[in-house]
Short mmCIF file of C-alpha atoms in Angstrom, two decimals:
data_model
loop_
_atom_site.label_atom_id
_atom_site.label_comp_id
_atom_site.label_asym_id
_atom_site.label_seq_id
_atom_site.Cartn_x
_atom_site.Cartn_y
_atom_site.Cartn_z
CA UNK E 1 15.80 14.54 -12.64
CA UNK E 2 13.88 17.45 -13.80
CA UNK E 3 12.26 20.00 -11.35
CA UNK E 4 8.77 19.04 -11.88
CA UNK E 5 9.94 15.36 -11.49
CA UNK E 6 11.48 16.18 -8.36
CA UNK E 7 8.84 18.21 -6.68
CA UNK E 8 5.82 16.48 -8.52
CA UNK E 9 4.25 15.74 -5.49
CA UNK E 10 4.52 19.07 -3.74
CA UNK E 11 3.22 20.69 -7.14
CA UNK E 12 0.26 18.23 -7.74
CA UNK E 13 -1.27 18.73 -4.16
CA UNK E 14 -0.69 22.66 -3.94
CA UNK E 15 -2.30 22.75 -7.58
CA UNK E 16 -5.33 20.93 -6.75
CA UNK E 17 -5.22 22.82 -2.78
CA UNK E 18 -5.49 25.98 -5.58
CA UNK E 19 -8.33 24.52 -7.69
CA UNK E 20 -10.15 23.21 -4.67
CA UNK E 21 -9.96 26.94 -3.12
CA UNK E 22 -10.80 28.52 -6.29
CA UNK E 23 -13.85 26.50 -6.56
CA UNK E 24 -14.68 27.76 -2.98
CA UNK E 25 -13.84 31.07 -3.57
CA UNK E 26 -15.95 31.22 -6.69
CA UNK E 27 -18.94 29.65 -5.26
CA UNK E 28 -18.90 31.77 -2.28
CA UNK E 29 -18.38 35.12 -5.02
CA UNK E 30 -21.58 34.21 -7.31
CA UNK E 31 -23.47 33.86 -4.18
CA UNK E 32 -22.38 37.26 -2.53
CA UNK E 33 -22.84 38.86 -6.27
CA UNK E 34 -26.11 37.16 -6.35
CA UNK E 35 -27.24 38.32 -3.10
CA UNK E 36 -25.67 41.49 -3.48
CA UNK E 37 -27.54 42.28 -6.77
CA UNK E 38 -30.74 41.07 -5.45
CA UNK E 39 -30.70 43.60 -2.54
CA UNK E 40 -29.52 46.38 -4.76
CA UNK E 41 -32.28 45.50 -7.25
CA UNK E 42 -34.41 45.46 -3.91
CA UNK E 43 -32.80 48.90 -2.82
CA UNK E 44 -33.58 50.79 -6.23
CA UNK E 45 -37.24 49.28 -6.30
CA UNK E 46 -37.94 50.60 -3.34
CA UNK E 47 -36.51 53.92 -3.84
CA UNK E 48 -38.60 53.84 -7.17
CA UNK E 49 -41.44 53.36 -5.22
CA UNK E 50 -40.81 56.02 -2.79
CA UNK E 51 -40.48 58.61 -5.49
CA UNK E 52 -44.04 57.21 -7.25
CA UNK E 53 -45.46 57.75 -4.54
CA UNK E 54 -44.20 61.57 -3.82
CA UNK E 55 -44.71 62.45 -7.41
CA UNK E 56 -48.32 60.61 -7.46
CA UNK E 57 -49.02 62.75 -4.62
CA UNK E 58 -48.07 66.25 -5.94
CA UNK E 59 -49.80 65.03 -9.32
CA UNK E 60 -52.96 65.16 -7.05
CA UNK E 61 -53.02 68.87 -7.14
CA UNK E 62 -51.46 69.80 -10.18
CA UNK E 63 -49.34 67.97 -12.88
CA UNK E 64 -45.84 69.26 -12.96
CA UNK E 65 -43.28 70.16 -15.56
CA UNK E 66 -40.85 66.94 -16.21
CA UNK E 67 -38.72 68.15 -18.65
CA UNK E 68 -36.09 69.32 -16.38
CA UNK E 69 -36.11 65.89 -14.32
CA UNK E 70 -32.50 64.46 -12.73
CA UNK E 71 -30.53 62.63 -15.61
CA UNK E 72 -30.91 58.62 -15.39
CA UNK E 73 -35.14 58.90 -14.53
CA UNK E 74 -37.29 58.01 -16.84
CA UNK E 75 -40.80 59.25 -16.36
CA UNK E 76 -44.16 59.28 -18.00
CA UNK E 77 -47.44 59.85 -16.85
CA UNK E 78 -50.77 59.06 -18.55
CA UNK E 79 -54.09 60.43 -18.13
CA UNK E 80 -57.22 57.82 -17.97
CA UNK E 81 -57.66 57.65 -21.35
CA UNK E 82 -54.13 57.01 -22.22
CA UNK E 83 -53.04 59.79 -23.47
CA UNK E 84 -49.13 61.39 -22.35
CA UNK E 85 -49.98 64.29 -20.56
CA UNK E 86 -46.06 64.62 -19.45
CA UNK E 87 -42.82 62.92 -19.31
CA UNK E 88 -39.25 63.29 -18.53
CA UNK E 89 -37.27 65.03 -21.75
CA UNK E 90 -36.11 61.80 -23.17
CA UNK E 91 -39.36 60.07 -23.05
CA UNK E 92 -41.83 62.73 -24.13
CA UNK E 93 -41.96 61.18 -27.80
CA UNK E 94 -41.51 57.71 -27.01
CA UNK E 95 -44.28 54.99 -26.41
CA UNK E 96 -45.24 53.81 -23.24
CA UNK E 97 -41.99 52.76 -21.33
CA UNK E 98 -44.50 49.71 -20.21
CA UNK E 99 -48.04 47.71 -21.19
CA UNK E 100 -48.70 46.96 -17.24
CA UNK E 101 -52.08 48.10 -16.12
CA UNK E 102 -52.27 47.13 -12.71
CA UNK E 103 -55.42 47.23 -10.23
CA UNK E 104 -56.15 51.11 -9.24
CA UNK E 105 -54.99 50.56 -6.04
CA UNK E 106 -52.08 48.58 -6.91
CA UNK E 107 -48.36 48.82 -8.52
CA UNK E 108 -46.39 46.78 -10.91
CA UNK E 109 -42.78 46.32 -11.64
CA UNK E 110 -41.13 44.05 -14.37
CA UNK E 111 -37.21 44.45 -15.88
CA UNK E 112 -37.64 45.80 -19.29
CA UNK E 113 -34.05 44.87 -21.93
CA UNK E 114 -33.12 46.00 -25.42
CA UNK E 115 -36.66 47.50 -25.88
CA UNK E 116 -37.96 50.44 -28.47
CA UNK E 117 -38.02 52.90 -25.39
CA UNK E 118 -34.82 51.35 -23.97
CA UNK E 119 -32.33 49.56 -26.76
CA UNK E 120 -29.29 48.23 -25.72
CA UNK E 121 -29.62 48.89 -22.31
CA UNK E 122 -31.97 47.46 -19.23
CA UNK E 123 -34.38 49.01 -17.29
CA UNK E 124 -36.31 48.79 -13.87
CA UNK E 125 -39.69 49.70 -14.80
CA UNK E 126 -42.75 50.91 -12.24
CA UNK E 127 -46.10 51.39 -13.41
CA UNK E 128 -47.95 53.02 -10.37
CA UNK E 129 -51.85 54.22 -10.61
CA UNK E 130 -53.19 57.05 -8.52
CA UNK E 131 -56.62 58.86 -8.62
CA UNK E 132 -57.49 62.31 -9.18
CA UNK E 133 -61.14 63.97 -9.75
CA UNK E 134 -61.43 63.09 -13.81
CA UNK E 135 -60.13 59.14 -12.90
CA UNK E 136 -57.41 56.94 -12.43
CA UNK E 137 -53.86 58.30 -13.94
CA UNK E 138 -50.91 56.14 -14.34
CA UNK E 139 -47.54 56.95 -13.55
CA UNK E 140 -45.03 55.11 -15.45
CA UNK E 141 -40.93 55.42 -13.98
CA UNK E 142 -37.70 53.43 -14.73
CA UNK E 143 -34.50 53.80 -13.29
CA UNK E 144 -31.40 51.47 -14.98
CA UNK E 145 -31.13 47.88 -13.87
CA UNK E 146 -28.35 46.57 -11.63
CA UNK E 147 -25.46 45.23 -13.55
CA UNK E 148 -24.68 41.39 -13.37
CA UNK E 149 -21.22 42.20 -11.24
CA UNK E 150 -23.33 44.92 -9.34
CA UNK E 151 -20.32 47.59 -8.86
CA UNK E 152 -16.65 47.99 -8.87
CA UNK E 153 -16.86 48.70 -5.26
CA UNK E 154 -17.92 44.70 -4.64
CA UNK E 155 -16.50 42.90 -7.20
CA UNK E 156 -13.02 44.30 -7.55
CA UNK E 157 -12.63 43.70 -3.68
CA UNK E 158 -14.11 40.00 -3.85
CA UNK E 159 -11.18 39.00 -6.65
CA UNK E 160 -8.59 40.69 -5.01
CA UNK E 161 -9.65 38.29 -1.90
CA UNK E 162 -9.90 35.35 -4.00
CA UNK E 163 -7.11 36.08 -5.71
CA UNK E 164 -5.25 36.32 -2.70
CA UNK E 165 -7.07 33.35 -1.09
CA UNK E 166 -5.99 31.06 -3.71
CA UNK E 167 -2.16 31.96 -3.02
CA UNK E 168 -2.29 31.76 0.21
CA UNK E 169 -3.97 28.25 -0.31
CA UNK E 170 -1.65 27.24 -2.67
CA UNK E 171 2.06 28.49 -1.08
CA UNK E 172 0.14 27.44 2.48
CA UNK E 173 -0.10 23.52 0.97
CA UNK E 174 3.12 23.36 -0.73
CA UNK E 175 5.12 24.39 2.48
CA UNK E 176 2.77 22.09 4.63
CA UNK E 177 3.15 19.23 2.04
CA UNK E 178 7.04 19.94 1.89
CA UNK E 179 7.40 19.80 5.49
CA UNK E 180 5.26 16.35 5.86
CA UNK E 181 7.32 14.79 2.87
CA UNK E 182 10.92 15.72 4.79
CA UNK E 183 10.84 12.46 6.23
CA UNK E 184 10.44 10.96 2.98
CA UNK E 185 12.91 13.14 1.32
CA UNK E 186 15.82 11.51 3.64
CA UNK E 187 14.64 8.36 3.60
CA UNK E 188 14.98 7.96 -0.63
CA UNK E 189 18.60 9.91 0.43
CA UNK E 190 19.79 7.05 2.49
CA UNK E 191 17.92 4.79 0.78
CA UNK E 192 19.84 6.13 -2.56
CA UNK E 193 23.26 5.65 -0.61
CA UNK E 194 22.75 2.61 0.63
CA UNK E 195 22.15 1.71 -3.51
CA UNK E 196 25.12 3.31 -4.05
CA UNK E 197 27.56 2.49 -1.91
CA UNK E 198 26.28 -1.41 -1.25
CA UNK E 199 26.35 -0.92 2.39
CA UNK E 200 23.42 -2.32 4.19
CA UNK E 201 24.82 -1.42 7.57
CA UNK E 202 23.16 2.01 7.22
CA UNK E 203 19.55 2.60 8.14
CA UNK E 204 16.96 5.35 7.06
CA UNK E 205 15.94 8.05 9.69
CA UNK E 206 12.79 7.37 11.94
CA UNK E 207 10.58 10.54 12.13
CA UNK E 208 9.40 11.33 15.82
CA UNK E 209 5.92 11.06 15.15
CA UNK E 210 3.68 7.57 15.15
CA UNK E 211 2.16 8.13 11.79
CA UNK E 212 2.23 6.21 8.21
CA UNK E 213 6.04 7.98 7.66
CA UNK E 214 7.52 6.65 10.85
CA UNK E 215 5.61 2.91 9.66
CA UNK E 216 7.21 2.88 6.30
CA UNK E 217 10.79 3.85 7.71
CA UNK E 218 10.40 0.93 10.19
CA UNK E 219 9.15 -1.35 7.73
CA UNK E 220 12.67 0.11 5.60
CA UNK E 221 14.65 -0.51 8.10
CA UNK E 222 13.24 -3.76 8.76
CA UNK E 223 13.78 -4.77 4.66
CA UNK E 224 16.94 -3.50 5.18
CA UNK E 225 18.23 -5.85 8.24
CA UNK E 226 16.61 -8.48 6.09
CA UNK E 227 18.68 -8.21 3.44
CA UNK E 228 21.85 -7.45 5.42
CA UNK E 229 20.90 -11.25 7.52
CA UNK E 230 20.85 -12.48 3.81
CA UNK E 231 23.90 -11.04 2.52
CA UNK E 232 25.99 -12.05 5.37
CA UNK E 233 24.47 -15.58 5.58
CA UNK E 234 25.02 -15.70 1.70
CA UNK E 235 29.03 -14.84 2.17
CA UNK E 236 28.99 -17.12 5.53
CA UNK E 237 27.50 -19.82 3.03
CA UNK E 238 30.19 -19.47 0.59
CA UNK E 239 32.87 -18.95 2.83
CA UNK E 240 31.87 -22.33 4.99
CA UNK E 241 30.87 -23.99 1.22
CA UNK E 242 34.38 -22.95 -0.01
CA UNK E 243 36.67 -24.14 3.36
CA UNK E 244 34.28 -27.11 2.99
CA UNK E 245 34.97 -28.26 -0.43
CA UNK E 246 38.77 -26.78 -0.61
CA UNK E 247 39.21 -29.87 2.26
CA UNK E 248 38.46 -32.62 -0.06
CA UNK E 249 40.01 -30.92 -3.00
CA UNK E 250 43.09 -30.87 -0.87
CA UNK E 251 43.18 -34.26 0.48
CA UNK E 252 43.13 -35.58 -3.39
CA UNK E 253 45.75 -32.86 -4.67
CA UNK E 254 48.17 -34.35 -1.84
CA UNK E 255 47.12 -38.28 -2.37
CA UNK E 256 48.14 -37.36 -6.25
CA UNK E 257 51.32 -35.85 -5.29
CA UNK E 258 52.25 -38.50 -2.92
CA UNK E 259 52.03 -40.86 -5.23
CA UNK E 260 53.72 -39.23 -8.41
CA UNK E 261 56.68 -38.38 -5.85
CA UNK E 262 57.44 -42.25 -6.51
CA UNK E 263 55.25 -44.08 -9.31
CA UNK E 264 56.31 -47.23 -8.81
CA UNK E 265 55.89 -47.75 -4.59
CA UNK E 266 52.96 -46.20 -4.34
CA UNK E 267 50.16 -47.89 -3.39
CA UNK E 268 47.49 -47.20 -6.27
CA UNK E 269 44.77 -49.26 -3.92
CA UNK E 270 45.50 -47.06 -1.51
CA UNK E 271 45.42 -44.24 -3.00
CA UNK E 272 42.07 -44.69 -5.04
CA UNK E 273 40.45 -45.85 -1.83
CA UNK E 274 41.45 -42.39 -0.27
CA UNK E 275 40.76 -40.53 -3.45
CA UNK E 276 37.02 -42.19 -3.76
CA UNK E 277 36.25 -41.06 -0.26
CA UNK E 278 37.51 -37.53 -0.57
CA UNK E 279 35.14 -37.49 -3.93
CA UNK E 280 32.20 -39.08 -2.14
CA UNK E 281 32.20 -35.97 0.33
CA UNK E 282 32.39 -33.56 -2.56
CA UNK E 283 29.43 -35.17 -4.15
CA UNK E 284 27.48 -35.34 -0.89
CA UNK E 285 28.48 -31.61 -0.22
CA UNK E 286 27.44 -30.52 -4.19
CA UNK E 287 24.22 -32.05 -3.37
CA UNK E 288 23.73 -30.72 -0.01
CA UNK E 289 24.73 -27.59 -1.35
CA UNK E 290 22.73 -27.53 -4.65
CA UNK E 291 19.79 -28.49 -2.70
CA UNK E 292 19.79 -25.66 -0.22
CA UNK E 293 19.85 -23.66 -3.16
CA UNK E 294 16.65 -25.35 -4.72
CA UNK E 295 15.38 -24.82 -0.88
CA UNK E 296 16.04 -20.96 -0.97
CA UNK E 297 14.98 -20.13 -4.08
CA UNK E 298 11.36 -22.00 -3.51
CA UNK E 299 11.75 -24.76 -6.00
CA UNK E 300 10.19 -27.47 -4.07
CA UNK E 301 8.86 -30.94 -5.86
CA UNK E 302 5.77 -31.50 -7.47
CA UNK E 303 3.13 -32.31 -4.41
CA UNK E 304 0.87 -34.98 -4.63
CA UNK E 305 -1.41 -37.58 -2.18
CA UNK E 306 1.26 -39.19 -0.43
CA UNK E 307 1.10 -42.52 2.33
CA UNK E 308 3.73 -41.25 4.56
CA UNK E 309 3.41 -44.33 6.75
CA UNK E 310 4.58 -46.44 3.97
CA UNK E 311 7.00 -44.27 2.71
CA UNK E 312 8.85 -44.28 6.28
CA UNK E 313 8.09 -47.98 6.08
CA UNK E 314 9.80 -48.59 2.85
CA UNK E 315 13.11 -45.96 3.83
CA UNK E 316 13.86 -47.78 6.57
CA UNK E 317 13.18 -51.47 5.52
CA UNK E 318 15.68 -50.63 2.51
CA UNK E 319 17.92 -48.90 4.79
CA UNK E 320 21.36 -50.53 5.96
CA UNK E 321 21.20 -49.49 9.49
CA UNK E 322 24.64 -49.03 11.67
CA UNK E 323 22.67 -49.41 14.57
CA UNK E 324 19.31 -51.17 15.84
CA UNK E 325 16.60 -49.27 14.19
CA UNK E 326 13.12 -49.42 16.02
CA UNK E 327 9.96 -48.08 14.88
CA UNK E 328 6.65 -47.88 15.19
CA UNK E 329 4.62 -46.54 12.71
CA UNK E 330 0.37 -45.83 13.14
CA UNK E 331 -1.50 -47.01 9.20
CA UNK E 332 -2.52 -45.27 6.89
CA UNK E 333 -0.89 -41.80 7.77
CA UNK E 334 -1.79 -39.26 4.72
CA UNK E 335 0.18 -36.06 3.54
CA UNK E 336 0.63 -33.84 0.76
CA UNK E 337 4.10 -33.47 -0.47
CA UNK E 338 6.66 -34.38 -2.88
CA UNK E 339 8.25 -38.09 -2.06
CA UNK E 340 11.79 -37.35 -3.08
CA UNK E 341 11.72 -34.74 -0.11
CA UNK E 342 10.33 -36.38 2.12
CA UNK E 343 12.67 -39.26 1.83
CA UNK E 344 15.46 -37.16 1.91
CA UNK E 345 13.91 -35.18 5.28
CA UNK E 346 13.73 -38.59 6.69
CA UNK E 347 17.17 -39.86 6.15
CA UNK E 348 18.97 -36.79 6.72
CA UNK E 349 17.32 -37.41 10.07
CA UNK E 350 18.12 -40.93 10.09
CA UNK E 351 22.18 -40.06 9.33
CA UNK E 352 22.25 -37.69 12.43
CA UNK E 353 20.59 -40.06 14.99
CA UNK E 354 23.03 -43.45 13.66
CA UNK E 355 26.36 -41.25 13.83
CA UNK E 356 25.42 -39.87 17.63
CA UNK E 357 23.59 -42.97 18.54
CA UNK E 358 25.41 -45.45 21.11
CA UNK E 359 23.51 -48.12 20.17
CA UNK E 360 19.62 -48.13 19.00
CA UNK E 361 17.58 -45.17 16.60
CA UNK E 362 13.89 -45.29 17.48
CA UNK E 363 10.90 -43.84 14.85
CA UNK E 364 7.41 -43.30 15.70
CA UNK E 365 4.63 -42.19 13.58
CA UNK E 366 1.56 -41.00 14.91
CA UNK E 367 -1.43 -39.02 13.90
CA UNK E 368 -3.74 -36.75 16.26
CA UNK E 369 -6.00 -34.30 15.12
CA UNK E 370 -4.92 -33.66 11.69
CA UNK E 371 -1.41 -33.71 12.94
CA UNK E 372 1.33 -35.84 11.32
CA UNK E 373 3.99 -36.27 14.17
CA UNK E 374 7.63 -38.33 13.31
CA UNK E 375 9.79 -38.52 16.15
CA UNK E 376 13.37 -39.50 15.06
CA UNK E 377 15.35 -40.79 18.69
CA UNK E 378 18.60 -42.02 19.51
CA UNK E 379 20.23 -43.02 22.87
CA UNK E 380 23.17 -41.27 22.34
CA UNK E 381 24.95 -38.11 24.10
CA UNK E 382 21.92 -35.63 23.42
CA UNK E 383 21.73 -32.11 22.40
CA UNK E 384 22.41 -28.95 25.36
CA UNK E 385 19.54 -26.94 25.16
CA UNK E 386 21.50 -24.17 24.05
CA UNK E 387 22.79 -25.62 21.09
CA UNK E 388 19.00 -26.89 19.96
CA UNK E 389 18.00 -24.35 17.34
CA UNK E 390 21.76 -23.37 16.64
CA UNK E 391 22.13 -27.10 15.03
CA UNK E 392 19.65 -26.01 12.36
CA UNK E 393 21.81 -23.68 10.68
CA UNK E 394 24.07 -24.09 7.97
CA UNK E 395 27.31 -25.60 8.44
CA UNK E 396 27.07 -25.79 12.32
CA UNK E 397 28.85 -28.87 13.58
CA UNK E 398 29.04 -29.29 17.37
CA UNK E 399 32.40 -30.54 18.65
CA UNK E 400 30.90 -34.08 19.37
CA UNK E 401 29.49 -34.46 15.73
CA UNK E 402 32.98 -33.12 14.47
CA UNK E 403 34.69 -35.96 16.48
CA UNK E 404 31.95 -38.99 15.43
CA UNK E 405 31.82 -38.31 11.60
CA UNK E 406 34.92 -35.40 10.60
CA UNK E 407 33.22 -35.71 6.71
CA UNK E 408 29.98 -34.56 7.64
CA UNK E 409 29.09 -31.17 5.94
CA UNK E 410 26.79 -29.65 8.19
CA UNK E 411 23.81 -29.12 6.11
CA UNK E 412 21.62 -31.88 6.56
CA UNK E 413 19.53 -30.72 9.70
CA UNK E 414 19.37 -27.67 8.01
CA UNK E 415 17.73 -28.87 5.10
CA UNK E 416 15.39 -31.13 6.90
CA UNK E 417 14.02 -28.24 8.27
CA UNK E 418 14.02 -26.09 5.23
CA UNK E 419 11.77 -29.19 3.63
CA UNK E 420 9.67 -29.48 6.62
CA UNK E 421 8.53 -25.82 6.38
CA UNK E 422 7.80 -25.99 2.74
CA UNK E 423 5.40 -28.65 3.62
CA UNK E 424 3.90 -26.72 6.16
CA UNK E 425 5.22 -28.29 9.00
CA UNK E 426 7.99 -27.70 12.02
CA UNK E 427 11.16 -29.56 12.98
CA UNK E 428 12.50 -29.38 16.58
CA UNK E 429 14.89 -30.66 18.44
CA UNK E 430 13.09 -31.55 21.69
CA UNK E 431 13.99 -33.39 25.21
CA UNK E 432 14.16 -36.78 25.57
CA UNK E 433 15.22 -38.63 28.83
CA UNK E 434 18.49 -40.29 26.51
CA UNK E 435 19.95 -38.93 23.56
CA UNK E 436 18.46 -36.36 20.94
CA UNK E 437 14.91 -36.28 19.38
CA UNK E 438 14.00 -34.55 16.94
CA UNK E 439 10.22 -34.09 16.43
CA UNK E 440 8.80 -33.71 12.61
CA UNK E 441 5.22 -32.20 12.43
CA UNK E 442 3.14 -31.95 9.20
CA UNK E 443 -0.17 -31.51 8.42
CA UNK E 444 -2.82 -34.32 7.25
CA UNK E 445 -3.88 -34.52 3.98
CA UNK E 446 -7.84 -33.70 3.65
CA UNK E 447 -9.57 -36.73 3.03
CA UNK E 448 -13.21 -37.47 3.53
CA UNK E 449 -13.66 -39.93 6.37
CA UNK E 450 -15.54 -43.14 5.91
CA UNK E 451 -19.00 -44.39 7.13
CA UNK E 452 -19.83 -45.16 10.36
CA UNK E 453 -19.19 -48.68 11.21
CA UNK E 454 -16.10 -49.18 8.87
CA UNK E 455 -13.21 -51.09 9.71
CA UNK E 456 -11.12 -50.11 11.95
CA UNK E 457 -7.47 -48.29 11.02
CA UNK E 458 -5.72 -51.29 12.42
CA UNK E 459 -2.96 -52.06 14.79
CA UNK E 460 0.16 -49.90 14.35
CA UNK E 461 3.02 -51.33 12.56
CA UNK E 462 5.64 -53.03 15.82
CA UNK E 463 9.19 -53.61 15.91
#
């Protein structure tokens, strides 16, 4: 990774800190240079004045000799007729620095540039009248103009400081920005290692501070015990899916060699019999197993407007019961889902309450305020409140399940569930005065209701 790549960030925000303060720091200059011409265009206008004025006065009494005047002072004065009567040595044969004529007892100024009197250079220019016994005279004076930077002494100083100002600004928000983005630097290091060396047991540091770094670590860390819960229920899954299907596989492998040991005693009936159960339980595991994978990966069946009462209804009247099955099932009862999972939610449900049942399963159906409620019963031995939500994981077989049905594989509560909550609904185990029930909740499909006055629902369905 290249240096810029690395510290792109750092660079980007102490470049634009830069521009930002350059920006400032040029604004602010124009304004002092502006200001700071102003007053010194102010400053030498005045002084102009003041010298009118003094000269206007001694021109009273006599007009003096301006040849020998200071370098950098331009003077002319005219008599009332117009006429030069005197000026400065370098404007004695020049025309009239100016064309003001202000009032008599008035002045004018105006900024003469690039002129006859004045090329290539600009000018201040006063035209001041004053009165002496023969009329009104006219004193003309120009000093040079204030340059656009005014002096070294102001603008040297004010780049220097911006100059300065900008470093400062810039060197000020990289180390600030560097500092904030520590956090961030050893969370992409542990992060990084954790890519590297696959082990999610590690966690990024939490900075000390309650700000949007310490939220993104926690929500890391979080992602990260996520994924760990994954990975080990992933190798729990194929650990319990590979002791699970090596039992079958075994059973058949001895079966075979029991029977090859001596061809022609062995008991082929036998033998199949066993060998046709063993592969029963590896296709009901396959398909237990292929659908949790469908399940965890989101692939869920096409939905559609379904009549969940008579779907129950038909399940169970096709159903070859090992016990007395009861039910009781409200009309009419409306969902959205996919029938093939439904129907396997159901009998998965069914299977658990006939092997733990002593003698009777009970179903009920009922609807209440847009809820779908399917209580599954049995009056068998019951589930320890303990062991209530640890039944819904895969490949958890209490010791009284393992004793009623030893082929059982573990996954079918689990996968009820997993269907239930892609419906949008909830399966619990919940009490029951006798035996286990297990409570399926799923929302009612939006219909619009009928008139008032229509017939009634009807009577539920009794058995």
């Amino acid at each position: 990774m290249s240096w810029w790549h690395r510290y792109s960030i750092r660079c980007r925000l102490a470049v634009v800190a830069g521009a930002v303060t350059a920006l400032l720091c040029t604004a602010m200059a124009v304004f002092i240079v502006v200001m700071g011409r102003q007053a010194a265009i102010d400053y030498r206008t005045d002084q102009l004045f003041t010298g009118a004025v003094n000269l206007g006065a001694q021109m009273r009494q006599r007009v003096p000799d301006l040849t020998e005047s200071g370098p950098g002072q331009a003077i002319q004065v005219f008599n009332p007729v117009g006429i030069m009567v005197t000026a400065t040595r370098d404007m004695s044969r020049k025309p009239p620095m100016t064309n003001l004529r202000p009032d008599p007892d008035a002045y004018a100024t105006t900024t003469s540039c690039d002129t006859r009197v004045f090329p290539d250079r600009c000018m201040i220019v006063l035209a001041y009248p004053f009165h002496r016994e023969d009329g009104v005279w006219q004193l003309n004076m120009a000093v040079p103009d204030v340059p656009w930077y005014v002096g070294s002494e102001l603008i040297i100083p004010l780049a220097i400081g911006c100059v300065l100002l900008v470093a400062v600004a810039v060197a000020g928000s990289y180390r600030i920005v560097g500092k904030t983005l520590q956090p961030v630097d050893a969370i992409s290091g542990n992060l990084a290692h954790i890519t590297t060396s696959g082990d999610l047991r590690h966690r990024v540091p939490v900075p000390k501070y309650r700000d949007e770094l310490r939220t993104l670590a926690e929500t890391a860390n979080r992602a990260l015990e996520r994924a760990q819960t994954a990975v080990d229920q992933q190798l729990r899954f194929a650990s319990d899916a590979s002791h699970d299907l090596r039992s079958p596989l075994t059973a058949i492998r001895i079966r075979i060699e029991e029977a090859l040991i001596d061809p022609h005693q062995a008991d082929w009936q036998r033998t199949a019999d066993a060998l046709l159960d063993s592969v029963e339980r590896m296709q009901a595991l396959i398909r237990d197993l292929l659908q949790e994978a469908r399940l965890d990966a989101g692939v869920t069946g096409r939905h559609e407007p379904i009549d969940f009462t008579e779907l129950v209804a038909g399940d169970l009247e096709r159903r070859m019961a090992k016990t007395d099955l009861c039910h009781r099932l409200t009309p009419g009862v409306m969902v959205d889902g996919s029938r093939i999972e439904l129907s396997r939610l159901l009998n998965n449900l069914l299977d658990n309450a006939e092997r733990h049942a002593a003698s009777a399963v009970t179903v009920i159906l009922t609807l209440d305020a847009g809820v779908v409620t399917l209580e599954v019963s049995d009056d068998g031995e019951g589930i320890a409140p303990e062991h209530r939500e640890a039944i819904f994981q895969r490949f958890t077989r209490l010791e009284a399940s393992r004793a009623r049905d030893p082929g059982g594989t573990g996954l079918g509560l689990p996968i009820a569930r997993q269907i239930a909550q892609a419906h949008g609904g909830t399966l619990t185990a919940q009490d029951s005065p006798r035996g286990a029930r297990f409570v399926l909740r799923l929302p009612e499909r939006a219909t619009p209701r009928p008139p008032s006055g229509s017939a009634d629902r009807g009577a539920p369905w009794d058995l």
